[in-house]
PDB file of C-alpha atoms and ligand atoms in Angstrom:
ATOM      1  CA  MET A   1      -0.646   0.189   0.262  1.00  0.00           C
ATOM      2  CA  GLY A   2       1.482   2.957  -0.894  1.00  0.00           C
ATOM      3  CA  LYS A   3       1.705   6.541   1.557  1.00  0.00           C
ATOM      4  CA  ILE A   4      -0.751   8.947   1.199  1.00  0.00           C
ATOM      5  CA  SER A   5       0.850  13.118   1.133  1.00  0.00           C
ATOM      6  CA  VAL A   6      -1.378  16.212   2.280  1.00  0.00           C
ATOM      7  CA  LEU A   7       1.102  19.989   2.612  1.00  0.00           C
ATOM      8  CA  PHE A   8      -1.681  22.686   4.162  1.00  0.00           C
ATOM      9  CA  VAL A   9      -0.548  25.699   2.278  1.00  0.00           C
ATOM     10  CA  CYS A  10      -1.378  29.260   3.918  1.00  0.00           C
ATOM     11  CA  LEU A  11       0.750  32.405   3.444  1.00  0.00           C
ATOM     12  CA  GLY A  12       3.052  32.699   6.355  1.00  0.00           C
ATOM     13  CA  ASN A  13       3.058  29.210   7.422  1.00  0.00           C
ATOM     14  CA  ILE A  14       3.471  30.335  10.801  1.00  0.00           C
ATOM     15  CA  CYS A  15      -0.502  30.574  12.132  1.00  0.00           C
ATOM     16  CA  ARG A  16      -2.549  27.971  10.289  1.00  0.00           C
ATOM     17  CA  SER A  17      -1.062  26.270   7.634  1.00  0.00           C
ATOM     18  CA  PRO A  18       2.320  25.070  11.500  1.00  0.00           C
ATOM     19  CA  THR A  19      -1.305  24.309  13.401  1.00  0.00           C
ATOM     20  CA  ALA A  20      -2.982  22.482  11.057  1.00  0.00           C
ATOM     21  CA  HIS A  21       0.611  20.167  10.324  1.00  0.00           C
ATOM     22  CA  ALA A  22       0.046  20.039  13.684  1.00  0.00           C
ATOM     23  CA  THR A  23      -3.147  18.904  14.170  1.00  0.00           C
ATOM     24  CA  PHE A  24      -3.796  17.281  11.921  1.00  0.00           C
ATOM     25  CA  GLN A  25      -0.032  15.081  11.877  1.00  0.00           C
ATOM     26  CA  GLN A  26      -1.249  13.729  15.854  1.00  0.00           C
ATOM     27  CA  LEU A  27      -3.935  12.683  15.044  1.00  0.00           C
ATOM     28  CA  ILE A  28      -2.622  10.677  12.376  1.00  0.00           C
ATOM     29  CA  GLU A  29      -0.191   9.289  14.544  1.00  0.00           C
ATOM     30  CA  ARG A  30      -2.806   8.464  17.024  1.00  0.00           C
ATOM     31  CA  GLU A  31      -4.172   6.112  15.571  1.00  0.00           C
ATOM     32  CA  GLY A  32      -1.183   4.273  14.171  1.00  0.00           C
ATOM     33  CA  LEU A  33      -1.004   5.585  10.424  1.00  0.00           C
ATOM     34  CA  SER A  34       2.673   7.411  10.398  1.00  0.00           C
ATOM     35  CA  HIS A  35       3.524   4.537   7.837  1.00  0.00           C
ATOM     36  CA  ARG A  36       1.076   5.577   5.532  1.00  0.00           C
ATOM     37  CA  VAL A  37      -0.166   9.409   5.430  1.00  0.00           C
ATOM     38  CA  VAL A  38       3.054  12.047   5.285  1.00  0.00           C
ATOM     39  CA  VAL A  39       1.944  15.419   6.104  1.00  0.00           C
ATOM     40  CA  ASP A  40       4.275  18.560   5.988  1.00  0.00           C
ATOM     41  CA  SER A  41       3.197  22.312   5.577  1.00  0.00           C
ATOM     42  CA  ALA A  42       4.086  26.006   3.760  1.00  0.00           C
ATOM     43  CA  GLY A  43       2.813  29.272   2.300  1.00  0.00           C
ATOM     44  CA  THR A  44       2.930  30.651   0.004  1.00  0.00           C
ATOM     45  CA  GLY A  45       4.588  34.098   0.760  1.00  0.00           C
ATOM     46  CA  ASP A  46       7.945  34.320   1.601  1.00  0.00           C
ATOM     47  CA  TRP A  47       7.667  36.782   4.766  1.00  0.00           C
ATOM     48  CA  HIS A  48       8.761  33.981   7.091  1.00  0.00           C
ATOM     49  CA  ILE A  49      10.941  31.479   4.944  1.00  0.00           C
ATOM     50  CA  GLY A  50      13.132  29.488   7.864  1.00  0.00           C
ATOM     51  CA  HIS A  51      11.070  31.303  11.044  1.00  0.00           C
ATOM     52  CA  PRO A  52       9.214  28.969  14.172  1.00  0.00           C
ATOM     53  CA  PRO A  53       5.188  29.565  14.014  1.00  0.00           C
ATOM     54  CA  ASP A  54       3.600  32.746  15.788  1.00  0.00           C
ATOM     55  CA  PRO A  55       4.404  32.235  19.366  1.00  0.00           C
ATOM     56  CA  ARG A  56       0.261  32.903  19.999  1.00  0.00           C
ATOM     57  CA  SER A  57      -0.743  29.927  17.952  1.00  0.00           C
ATOM     58  CA  THR A  58       2.528  28.060  18.841  1.00  0.00           C
ATOM     59  CA  GLN A  59       0.650  28.251  23.633  1.00  0.00           C
ATOM     60  CA  ALA A  60      -3.277  27.390  21.833  1.00  0.00           C
ATOM     61  CA  ALA A  61      -2.326  24.969  20.110  1.00  0.00           C
ATOM     62  CA  ARG A  62      -0.324  23.744  23.606  1.00  0.00           C
ATOM     63  CA  ARG A  63      -3.125  24.742  25.574  1.00  0.00           C
ATOM     64  CA  ARG A  64      -4.585  21.553  23.685  1.00  0.00           C
ATOM     65  CA  ALA A  65      -2.058  20.034  24.140  1.00  0.00           C
ATOM     66  CA  ILE A  66      -0.078  19.887  20.517  1.00  0.00           C
ATOM     67  CA  SER A  67       2.716  21.109  19.548  1.00  0.00           C
ATOM     68  CA  LEU A  68       3.786  23.756  16.898  1.00  0.00           C
ATOM     69  CA  GLU A  69       7.663  23.896  17.634  1.00  0.00           C
ATOM     70  CA  SER A  70      10.009  21.797  15.577  1.00  0.00           C
ATOM     71  CA  LEU A  71       8.295  23.363  12.671  1.00  0.00           C
ATOM     72  CA  THR A  72       9.640  26.049  10.153  1.00  0.00           C
ATOM     73  CA  ALA A  73       8.389  28.610   8.278  1.00  0.00           C
ATOM     74  CA  ARG A  74       8.868  27.355   4.446  1.00  0.00           C
ATOM     75  CA  LEU A  75       7.250  28.055   0.668  1.00  0.00           C
ATOM     76  CA  VAL A  76       5.373  26.227  -0.948  1.00  0.00           C
ATOM     77  CA  ILE A  77       7.656  25.306  -4.030  1.00  0.00           C
ATOM     78  CA  GLU A  78       7.060  23.546  -7.823  1.00  0.00           C
ATOM     79  CA  GLU A  79       7.999  19.765  -6.381  1.00  0.00           C
ATOM     80  CA  ASP A  80       5.400  19.972  -3.052  1.00  0.00           C
ATOM     81  CA  PHE A  81       2.665  19.590  -6.468  1.00  0.00           C
ATOM     82  CA  TYR A  82       4.942  16.153  -7.407  1.00  0.00           C
ATOM     83  CA  ARG A  83       5.418  15.392  -3.789  1.00  0.00           C
ATOM     84  CA  PHE A  84       2.346  15.080  -2.414  1.00  0.00           C
ATOM     85  CA  ASN A  85      -1.563  14.028  -2.690  1.00  0.00           C
ATOM     86  CA  TYR A  86      -3.672  16.792  -1.635  1.00  0.00           C
ATOM     87  CA  LEU A  87      -2.279  20.253  -1.363  1.00  0.00           C
ATOM     88  CA  LEU A  88      -5.064  22.430   1.147  1.00  0.00           C
ATOM     89  CA  ALA A  89      -5.635  25.455   0.947  1.00  0.00           C
ATOM     90  CA  MET A  90      -6.804  28.222   4.471  1.00  0.00           C
ATOM     91  CA  ASP A  91      -8.874  30.158   1.972  1.00  0.00           C
ATOM     92  CA  GLN A  92      -9.690  31.329  -1.566  1.00  0.00           C
ATOM     93  CA  LYS A  93      -6.571  32.802  -1.817  1.00  0.00           C
ATOM     94  CA  ASN A  94      -4.153  30.314  -1.087  1.00  0.00           C
ATOM     95  CA  LEU A  95      -6.230  28.661  -3.157  1.00  0.00           C
ATOM     96  CA  GLN A  96      -5.822  30.899  -6.685  1.00  0.00           C
ATOM     97  CA  ALA A  97      -2.444  31.124  -5.306  1.00  0.00           C
ATOM     98  CA  LEU A  98      -1.304  27.277  -5.825  1.00  0.00           C
ATOM     99  CA  LYS A  99      -4.039  26.600  -9.277  1.00  0.00           C
ATOM    100  CA  GLU A 100      -0.979  29.846 -10.778  1.00  0.00           C
ATOM    101  CA  MET A 101       1.889  28.106  -9.380  1.00  0.00           C
ATOM    102  CA  ALA A 102       0.242  24.167  -9.634  1.00  0.00           C
ATOM    103  CA  PRO A 103       2.110  22.368 -12.972  1.00  0.00           C
ATOM    104  CA  ALA A 104      -0.578  21.407 -16.604  1.00  0.00           C
ATOM    105  CA  ASN A 105       0.333  17.985 -15.508  1.00  0.00           C
ATOM    106  CA  PHE A 106      -0.864  18.098 -11.897  1.00  0.00           C
ATOM    107  CA  LYS A 107      -2.646  14.826 -11.005  1.00  0.00           C
ATOM    108  CA  GLY A 108      -3.371  15.044  -7.649  1.00  0.00           C
ATOM    109  CA  GLN A 109      -6.310  17.003  -5.022  1.00  0.00           C
ATOM    110  CA  LEU A 110      -6.659  20.597  -5.261  1.00  0.00           C
ATOM    111  CA  GLY A 111      -8.706  22.165  -2.715  1.00  0.00           C
ATOM    112  CA  LEU A 112     -10.067  24.273   0.596  1.00  0.00           C
ATOM    113  CA  PHE A 113      -9.018  22.249   4.154  1.00  0.00           C
ATOM    114  CA  LEU A 114     -12.643  22.895   5.777  1.00  0.00           C
ATOM    115  CA  ASP A 115     -14.093  21.150   2.194  1.00  0.00           C
ATOM    116  CA  PHE A 116     -13.538  18.110   4.796  1.00  0.00           C
ATOM    117  CA  ALA A 117     -15.147  20.128   8.153  1.00  0.00           C
ATOM    118  CA  GLU A 118     -17.519  18.454   9.863  1.00  0.00           C
ATOM    119  CA  ARG A 119     -19.531  21.540  11.162  1.00  0.00           C
ATOM    120  CA  GLY A 120     -20.555  24.040   8.482  1.00  0.00           C
ATOM    121  CA  ASP A 121     -20.109  27.498   9.441  1.00  0.00           C
ATOM    122  CA  TYR A 122     -17.341  28.525   7.933  1.00  0.00           C
ATOM    123  CA  ARG A 123     -15.817  28.015   3.775  1.00  0.00           C
ATOM    124  CA  GLU A 124     -12.217  29.145   4.471  1.00  0.00           C
ATOM    125  CA  VAL A 125      -9.893  29.151   7.586  1.00  0.00           C
ATOM    126  CA  PRO A 126      -9.547  32.625   8.653  1.00  0.00           C
ATOM    127  CA  ASP A 127      -6.426  34.168   8.991  1.00  0.00           C
ATOM    128  CA  PRO A 128      -5.604  35.175  12.726  1.00  0.00           C
ATOM    129  CA  TYR A 129      -2.089  36.996  12.490  1.00  0.00           C
ATOM    130  CA  TYR A 130      -4.154  40.858  13.132  1.00  0.00           C
ATOM    131  CA  ALA A 131      -6.463  39.155  15.253  1.00  0.00           C
ATOM    132  CA  GLY A 132      -6.649  38.255  19.148  1.00  0.00           C
ATOM    133  CA  HIS A 133      -6.630  35.553  20.872  1.00  0.00           C
ATOM    134  CA  GLU A 134      -9.804  34.133  20.264  1.00  0.00           C
ATOM    135  CA  GLY A 135      -9.021  34.145  16.604  1.00  0.00           C
ATOM    136  CA  PHE A 136      -6.190  31.783  17.050  1.00  0.00           C
ATOM    137  CA  GLU A 137      -8.673  29.508  20.212  1.00  0.00           C
ATOM    138  CA  LEU A 138     -11.208  29.675  15.824  1.00  0.00           C
ATOM    139  CA  VAL A 139      -8.312  28.307  14.351  1.00  0.00           C
ATOM    140  CA  LEU A 140      -7.955  25.423  16.703  1.00  0.00           C
ATOM    141  CA  ASP A 141     -11.362  24.473  16.585  1.00  0.00           C
ATOM    142  CA  LEU A 142     -12.011  24.599  12.724  1.00  0.00           C
ATOM    143  CA  VAL A 143      -8.855  22.772  12.566  1.00  0.00           C
ATOM    144  CA  GLU A 144      -9.603  19.889  14.086  1.00  0.00           C
ATOM    145  CA  ASP A 145     -12.751  19.669  13.489  1.00  0.00           C
ATOM    146  CA  ALA A 146     -12.167  19.925   9.737  1.00  0.00           C
ATOM    147  CA  SER A 147      -8.655  17.013  10.840  1.00  0.00           C
ATOM    148  CA  GLN A 148     -11.207  15.028  12.264  1.00  0.00           C
ATOM    149  CA  GLY A 149     -13.213  14.925   8.409  1.00  0.00           C
ATOM    150  CA  LEU A 150     -10.401  15.090   6.049  1.00  0.00           C
ATOM    151  CA  LEU A 151      -9.570  11.459   8.447  1.00  0.00           C
ATOM    152  CA  THR A 152     -12.228   9.778   7.635  1.00  0.00           C
ATOM    153  CA  HIS A 153     -12.552  10.619   4.635  1.00  0.00           C
ATOM    154  CA  LEU A 154      -9.029   9.661   3.480  1.00  0.00           C
ATOM    155  CA  ARG A 155     -10.017   6.280   5.150  1.00  0.00           C
ATOM    156  CA  ALA A 156     -12.774   5.401   2.990  1.00  0.00           C
ATOM    157  CA  ARG A 157     -10.960   6.450  -0.231  1.00  0.00           C
ATOM    158  CA  CYS A 158      -7.230   5.241   0.366  1.00  0.00           C
ATOM    159  CA  LEU A 159      -6.461   4.015   3.689  1.00  0.00           C
TER     160      LEU A 159
HETATM  161  P1  4NP B 201      -1.015  32.529   8.630  1.00  0.00           P
HETATM  162  O1  4NP B 201      -1.368  33.772   8.874  1.00  0.00           O
HETATM  163  O2  4NP B 201      -0.670  33.087   6.600  1.00  0.00           O
HETATM  164  O3  4NP B 201      -1.688  31.540   8.925  1.00  0.00           O
HETATM  165  O4  4NP B 201       0.303  31.695   8.711  1.00  0.00           O
HETATM  166  C1  4NP B 201      -0.450  35.346   8.660  1.00  0.00           C
HETATM  167  C2  4NP B 201       0.372  35.330   9.165  1.00  0.00           C
HETATM  168  C3  4NP B 201       2.120  36.586   8.050  1.00  0.00           C
HETATM  169  C4  4NP B 201       0.750  37.141   7.694  1.00  0.00           C
HETATM  170  C5  4NP B 201      -0.080  37.141   7.201  1.00  0.00           C
HETATM  171  C6  4NP B 201      -0.646  36.165   7.799  1.00  0.00           C
HETATM  172  N1  4NP B 201       2.361  38.690   7.206  1.00  0.00           N
HETATM  173  O5  4NP B 201       1.482  39.583   6.644  1.00  0.00           O
HETATM  174  O6  4NP B 201       3.116  38.464   7.399  1.00  0.00           O
END
């Protein structure tokens, strides 16, 4: 059985996509699926390359026993379209950026992460960068829900 690979994408790769990366990774580990699923994250903007996640994201995640400490921001690169089966954007703007970058022969899935959400009230994960504390809690709420939905989807399709 082959591996499934998922890349989470936001703008800075310091708030939303690292939160999704660590949350989904932890779920995969808990389910004993680490040998079957590869998880990573990247950004479409270059301001924070090489930086750790935003401390506000790290602290909010830590309160839910999710660790962002080991992550480092990087840009989406063309090779990602060959390495990953699923490239999941946090919002429409980043999905559009991915569509513009995708090579003509890209065979994977491009979509919004919240297409896998079980709750139906948000299509996009709102950018928390200029928001207050509650913006970071909302990111975690949405990401935890969509992670469950994505796992259910992968189990039904390919795990
Ligand atoms: P992210 O949040 O895309 O969830 O990582 C942002 C981080 C940084 C900036 C914008 C959004 N910024 O403008 O620097």
